[in-house]
Coordinates of C-alpha atoms in Angstrom, one line a residue:
X1 CA -0.2 -0.2 -0.1
X2 CA 2.7 2.4 0.9
X3 CA 4.2 1.8 -2.7
X4 CA 0.9 3.3 -4.3
X5 CA 1.7 6.2 -2.6
X6 CA 5.4 6.7 -3.0
X7 CA 5.3 5.7 -6.5
X8 CA 3.5 9.1 -7.9
X9 CA 5.8 11.2 -5.7
X10 CA 8.9 9.3 -7.4
X11 CA 7.5 9.8 -10.9
X12 CA 7.2 13.7 -10.3
X13 CA 10.6 13.8 -8.7
X14 CA 12.1 12.2 -12.2
X15 CA 9.8 13.7 -14.7
X16 CA 10.3 17.4 -13.3
X17 CA 14.1 17.0 -14.8
X18 CA 13.1 15.8 -18.1
X19 CA 10.5 18.8 -18.4
X20 CA 13.3 21.0 -17.5
X21 CA 15.4 19.6 -20.3
X22 CA 12.5 20.0 -22.9
X23 CA 12.1 23.5 -22.0
X24 CA 15.5 24.1 -22.3
X25 CA 15.8 22.8 -25.6
X26 CA 12.5 24.9 -26.5
X27 CA 14.4 27.8 -25.4
X28 CA 17.7 27.2 -27.2
X29 CA 19.7 26.1 -24.3
X30 CA 21.9 23.0 -23.4
X31 CA 19.2 20.4 -22.4
X32 CA 22.0 17.9 -21.1
X33 CA 23.1 20.6 -18.5
X34 CA 19.6 21.5 -17.6
X35 CA 19.0 17.9 -16.9
X36 CA 21.8 17.5 -14.4
X37 CA 20.6 21.1 -13.2
X38 CA 17.1 19.8 -13.0
X39 CA 18.3 16.6 -11.3
X40 CA 19.7 18.6 -8.3
X41 CA 17.1 21.3 -7.9
X42 CA 14.0 19.8 -9.8
X43 CA 11.4 22.7 -9.4
X44 CA 13.9 25.5 -8.9
X45 CA 15.5 24.7 -12.1
X46 CA 12.3 24.9 -14.1
X47 CA 11.4 28.2 -13.0
X48 CA 15.1 29.3 -13.9
X49 CA 15.0 28.2 -17.3
X50 CA 11.5 29.4 -18.2
X51 CA 12.4 32.6 -17.1
X52 CA 15.5 33.2 -18.7
X53 CA 15.6 34.8 -22.5
X54 CA 16.0 33.0 -25.7
X55 CA 19.5 32.3 -26.5
X56 CA 20.7 34.0 -29.8
X57 CA 23.0 31.4 -30.5
X58 CA 21.2 30.1 -33.6
X59 CA 19.5 33.2 -34.9
X60 CA 20.4 34.4 -38.4
X61 CA 21.0 38.1 -38.5
X62 CA 19.9 40.5 -41.1
X63 CA 22.6 41.7 -43.6
X64 CA 23.0 45.5 -44.2
X65 CA 23.5 46.5 -47.6
X66 CA 26.9 48.2 -46.9
X67 CA 28.1 44.8 -45.7
X68 CA 27.1 43.0 -49.0
X69 CA 29.6 45.3 -51.2

């Protein structure tokens, strides 16, 4: 009977870092790093990664006319 009560708690604790990694991937951050941070700080890491601005790492910048010639 105790197993039935502890199973949802264990699943929530293990699901939260995966959710953090998906959020990090969505915001163009390193998901492996955020998965490890999420294992250490499950709910805090999710809040932090959602508050961070999107990364500009893979964005394409518009080219000015002067740069072409």
